[in-house]
Tab-separated table of C-alpha atoms and ligand atoms in Angstrom:
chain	number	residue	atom	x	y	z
V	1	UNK	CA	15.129	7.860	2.419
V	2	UNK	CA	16.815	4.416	1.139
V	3	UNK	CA	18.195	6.031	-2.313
V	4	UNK	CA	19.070	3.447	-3.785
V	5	UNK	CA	16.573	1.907	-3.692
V	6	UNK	CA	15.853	4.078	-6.850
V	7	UNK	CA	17.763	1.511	-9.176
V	8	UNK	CA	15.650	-1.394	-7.878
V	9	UNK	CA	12.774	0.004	-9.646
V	10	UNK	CA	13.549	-0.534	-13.188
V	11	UNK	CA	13.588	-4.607	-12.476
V	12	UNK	CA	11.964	-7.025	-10.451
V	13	UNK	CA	9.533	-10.159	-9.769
V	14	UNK	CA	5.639	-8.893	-10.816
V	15	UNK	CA	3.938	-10.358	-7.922
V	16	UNK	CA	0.300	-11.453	-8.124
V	17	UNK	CA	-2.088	-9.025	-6.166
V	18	UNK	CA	-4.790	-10.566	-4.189
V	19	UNK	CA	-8.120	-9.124	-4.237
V	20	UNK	CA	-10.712	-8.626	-1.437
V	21	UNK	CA	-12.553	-10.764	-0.051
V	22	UNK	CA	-9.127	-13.163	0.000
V	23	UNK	CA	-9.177	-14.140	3.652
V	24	UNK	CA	-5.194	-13.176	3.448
V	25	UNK	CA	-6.487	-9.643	3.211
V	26	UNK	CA	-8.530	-9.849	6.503
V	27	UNK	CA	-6.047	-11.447	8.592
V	28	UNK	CA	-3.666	-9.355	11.041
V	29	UNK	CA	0.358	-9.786	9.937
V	30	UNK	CA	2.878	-10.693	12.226
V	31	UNK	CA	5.868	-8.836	13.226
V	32	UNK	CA	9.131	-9.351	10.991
V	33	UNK	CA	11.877	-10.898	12.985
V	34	UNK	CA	14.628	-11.719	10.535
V	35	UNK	CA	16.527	-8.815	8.599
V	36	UNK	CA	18.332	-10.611	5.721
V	37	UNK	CA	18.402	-9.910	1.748
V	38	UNK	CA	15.105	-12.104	1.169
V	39	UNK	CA	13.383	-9.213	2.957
V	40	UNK	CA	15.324	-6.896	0.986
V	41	UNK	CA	14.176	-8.601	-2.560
V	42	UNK	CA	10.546	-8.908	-1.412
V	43	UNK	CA	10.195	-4.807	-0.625
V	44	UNK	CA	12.163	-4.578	-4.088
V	45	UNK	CA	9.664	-6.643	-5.484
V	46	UNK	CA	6.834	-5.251	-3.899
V	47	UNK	CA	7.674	-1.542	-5.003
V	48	UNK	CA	8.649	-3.124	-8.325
V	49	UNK	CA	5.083	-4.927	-8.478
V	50	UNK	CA	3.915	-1.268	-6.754
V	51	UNK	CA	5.118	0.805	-9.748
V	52	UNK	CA	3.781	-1.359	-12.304
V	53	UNK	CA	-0.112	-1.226	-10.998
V	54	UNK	CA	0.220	1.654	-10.933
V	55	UNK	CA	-0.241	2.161	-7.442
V	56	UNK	CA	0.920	4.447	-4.487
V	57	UNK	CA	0.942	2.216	-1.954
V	58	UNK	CA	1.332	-1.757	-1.178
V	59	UNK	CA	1.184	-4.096	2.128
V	60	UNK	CA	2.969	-7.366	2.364
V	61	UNK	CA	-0.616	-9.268	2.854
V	62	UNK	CA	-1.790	-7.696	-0.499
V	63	UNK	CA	0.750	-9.980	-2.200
V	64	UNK	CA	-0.258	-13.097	-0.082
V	65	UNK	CA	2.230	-12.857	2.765
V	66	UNK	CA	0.867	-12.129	6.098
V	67	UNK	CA	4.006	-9.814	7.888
V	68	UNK	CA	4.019	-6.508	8.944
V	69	UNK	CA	5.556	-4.574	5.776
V	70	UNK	CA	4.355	-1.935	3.434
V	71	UNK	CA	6.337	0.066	0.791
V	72	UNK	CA	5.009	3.198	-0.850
V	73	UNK	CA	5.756	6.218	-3.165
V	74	UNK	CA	3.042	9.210	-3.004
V	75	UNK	CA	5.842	11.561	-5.270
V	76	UNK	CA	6.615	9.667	-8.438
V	77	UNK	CA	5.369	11.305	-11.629
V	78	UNK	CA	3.521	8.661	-14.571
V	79	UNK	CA	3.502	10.700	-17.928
V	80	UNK	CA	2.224	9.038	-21.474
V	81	UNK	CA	5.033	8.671	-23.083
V	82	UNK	CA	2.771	10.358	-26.069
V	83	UNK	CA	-0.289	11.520	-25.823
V	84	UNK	CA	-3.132	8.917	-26.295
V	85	UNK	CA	-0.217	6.064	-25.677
V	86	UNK	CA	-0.954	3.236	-23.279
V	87	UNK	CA	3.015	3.243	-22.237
V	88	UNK	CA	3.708	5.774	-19.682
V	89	UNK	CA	7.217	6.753	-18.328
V	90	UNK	CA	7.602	6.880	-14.613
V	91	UNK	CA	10.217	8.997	-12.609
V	92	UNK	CA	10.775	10.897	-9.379
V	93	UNK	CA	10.987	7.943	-7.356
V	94	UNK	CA	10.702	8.511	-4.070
V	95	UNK	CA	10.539	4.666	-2.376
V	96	UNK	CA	9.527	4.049	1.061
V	97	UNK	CA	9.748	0.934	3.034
V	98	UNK	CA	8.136	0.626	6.508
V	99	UNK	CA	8.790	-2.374	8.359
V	100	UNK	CA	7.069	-3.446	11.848
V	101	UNK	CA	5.164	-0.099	11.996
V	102	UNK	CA	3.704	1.496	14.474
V	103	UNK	CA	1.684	4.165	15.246
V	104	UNK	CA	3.125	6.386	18.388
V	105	UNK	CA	0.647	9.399	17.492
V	106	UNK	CA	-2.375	10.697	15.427
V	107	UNK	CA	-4.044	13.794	15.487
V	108	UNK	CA	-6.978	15.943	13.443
V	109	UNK	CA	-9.192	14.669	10.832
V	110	UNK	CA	-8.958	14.615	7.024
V	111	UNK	CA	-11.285	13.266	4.041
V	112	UNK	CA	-9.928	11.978	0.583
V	113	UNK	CA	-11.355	9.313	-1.726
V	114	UNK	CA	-9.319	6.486	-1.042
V	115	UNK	CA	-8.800	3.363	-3.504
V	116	UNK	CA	-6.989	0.074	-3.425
V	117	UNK	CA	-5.358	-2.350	-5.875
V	118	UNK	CA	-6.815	-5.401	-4.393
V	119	UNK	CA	-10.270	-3.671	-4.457
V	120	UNK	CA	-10.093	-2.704	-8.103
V	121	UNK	CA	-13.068	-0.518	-9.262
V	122	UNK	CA	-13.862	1.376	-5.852
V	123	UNK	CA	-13.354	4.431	-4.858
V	124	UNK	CA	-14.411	6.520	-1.694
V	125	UNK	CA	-13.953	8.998	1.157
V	126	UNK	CA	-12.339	7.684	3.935
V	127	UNK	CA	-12.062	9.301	6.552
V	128	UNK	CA	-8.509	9.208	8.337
V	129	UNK	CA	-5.915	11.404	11.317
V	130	UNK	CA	-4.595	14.606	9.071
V	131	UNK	CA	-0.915	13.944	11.254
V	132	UNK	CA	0.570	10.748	12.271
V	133	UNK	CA	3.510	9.780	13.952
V	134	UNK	CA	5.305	6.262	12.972
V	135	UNK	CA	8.010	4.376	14.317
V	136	UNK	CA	9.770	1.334	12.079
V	137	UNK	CA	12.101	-0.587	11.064
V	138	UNK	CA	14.455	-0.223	7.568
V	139	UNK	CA	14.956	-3.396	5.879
V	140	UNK	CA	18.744	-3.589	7.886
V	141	UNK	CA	16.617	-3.450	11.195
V	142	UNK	CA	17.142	-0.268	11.839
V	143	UNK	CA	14.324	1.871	14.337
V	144	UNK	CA	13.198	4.754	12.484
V	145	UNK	CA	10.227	7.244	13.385
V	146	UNK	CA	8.396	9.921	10.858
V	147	UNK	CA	6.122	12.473	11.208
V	148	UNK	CA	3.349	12.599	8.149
V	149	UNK	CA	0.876	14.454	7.015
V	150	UNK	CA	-1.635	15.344	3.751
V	151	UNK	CA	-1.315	12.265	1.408
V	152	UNK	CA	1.864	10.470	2.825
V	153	UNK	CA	-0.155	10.434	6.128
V	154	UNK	CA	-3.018	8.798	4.610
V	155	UNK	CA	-1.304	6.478	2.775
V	156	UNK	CA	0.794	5.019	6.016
V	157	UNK	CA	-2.704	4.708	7.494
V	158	UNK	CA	-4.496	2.539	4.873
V	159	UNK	CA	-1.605	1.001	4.291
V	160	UNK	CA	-1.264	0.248	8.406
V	161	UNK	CA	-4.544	-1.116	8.687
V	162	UNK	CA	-3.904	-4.187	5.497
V	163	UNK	CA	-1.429	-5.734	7.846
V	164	UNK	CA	-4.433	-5.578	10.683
V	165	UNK	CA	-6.269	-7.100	8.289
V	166	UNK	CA	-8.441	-4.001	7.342
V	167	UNK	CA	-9.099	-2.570	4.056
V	168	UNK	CA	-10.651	0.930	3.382
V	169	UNK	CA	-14.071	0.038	3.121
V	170	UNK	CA	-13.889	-1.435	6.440
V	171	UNK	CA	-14.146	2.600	7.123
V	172	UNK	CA	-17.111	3.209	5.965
V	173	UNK	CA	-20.813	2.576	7.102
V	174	UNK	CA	-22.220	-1.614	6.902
V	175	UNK	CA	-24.416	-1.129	4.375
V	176	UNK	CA	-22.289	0.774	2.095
V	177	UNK	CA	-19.626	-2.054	2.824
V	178	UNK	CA	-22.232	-4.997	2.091
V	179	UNK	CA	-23.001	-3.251	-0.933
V	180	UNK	CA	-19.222	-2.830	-2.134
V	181	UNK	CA	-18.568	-6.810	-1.089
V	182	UNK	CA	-21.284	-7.879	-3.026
V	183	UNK	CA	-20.166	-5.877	-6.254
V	184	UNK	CA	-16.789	-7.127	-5.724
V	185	UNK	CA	-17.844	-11.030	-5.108
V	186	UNK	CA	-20.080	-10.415	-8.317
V	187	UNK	CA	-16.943	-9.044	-10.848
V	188	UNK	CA	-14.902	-11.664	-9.302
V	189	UNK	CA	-16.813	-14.471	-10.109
V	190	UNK	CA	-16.890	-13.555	-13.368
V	191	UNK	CA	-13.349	-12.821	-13.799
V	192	UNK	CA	-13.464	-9.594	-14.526
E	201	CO	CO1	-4.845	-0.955	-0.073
């Protein structure tokens, strides 16, 4: 865990989410060759722009850039900071940053409603590998490898598939897709 990464969280760039069906978002990332602080400002940025959302989870193409990163936090608490309040307090960061990922092992089967920040509005089962194994790269370039399961392991895999150019609903049966595309074309259009 890159701890201090913690006092990145509290400032940053908001970057602009793009939403599906942005061809960015179906287009496979390349690998990340050069290790230098640009890279480490965009992840900062991209958990900063994460955090705000609010989301769990974010992938490099998301924000318009087509490389293989994703950051994520499936631990961090979001209170009201009273109750009815539209300001919430966040804390119990836990920051991840995965960089050229890739997927050494999966195993079992698990079900949770999945959603996405660049397909606002939809939610649904997805069906994903209860245990995966990862190996990556740190933002210094250094090879790392986890082992996850329950919601971390879900979240590496949907997160995974954006820099392949697939998004959750990709998952799920055509017509349920065509049907989710065509609500999403529909709100988009009228800039919603
Ligand atoms: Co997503």
């Amino acid at each position: 865990m890159e701890k201090d990464l913690c006092g990145y969280i509290l400032e940053g760039e908001l970057l602009e989410v793009l939403t599906y069906p942005d061809t960015i978002l179906t287009t496979p990332s390349k690998s990340v060759e050069v290790f230098d602080d640009k890279l480490k400002l965009l992840c900062k940025n991209m958990l900063y722009t994460m955090y705000n959302a609010p989301g769990i989870g974010l992938a490099a193409p998301q924000i318009g850039l087509n490389q293989r990163i994703f950051v994520l936090d499936v631990n961090y608490k979001r209170e009201e900071t009273s109750e009815g309040s539209e300001e919430y307090h966040l804390s119990e960061f836990t920051p991840q940053i995965f960089i050229n990922p890739v997927i050494t092992d999966k195993k079992g089967e698990t079900l949770l409603e999945e959603g996405c920040l660049s397909l606002p509005g939809v939610f649904e089962s997805v069906q994903r590998f209860e245990n995966v194994s990862l190996n990556y790269k740190n933002t210094d370039g250094i090879s790392h490898s986890i082992d996850a399961t329950e919601l971390l392991g879900i979240c590496i895999q949907h997160e995974n598939d954006h820099l392949d150019g697939v998004v959750f609903i990709d998952k799920l049966s055509l017509l349920k897709k065509k049907f989710i595309k065509k609500k999403l074309i529909k709100t988009k259009k009228q800039g919603l």
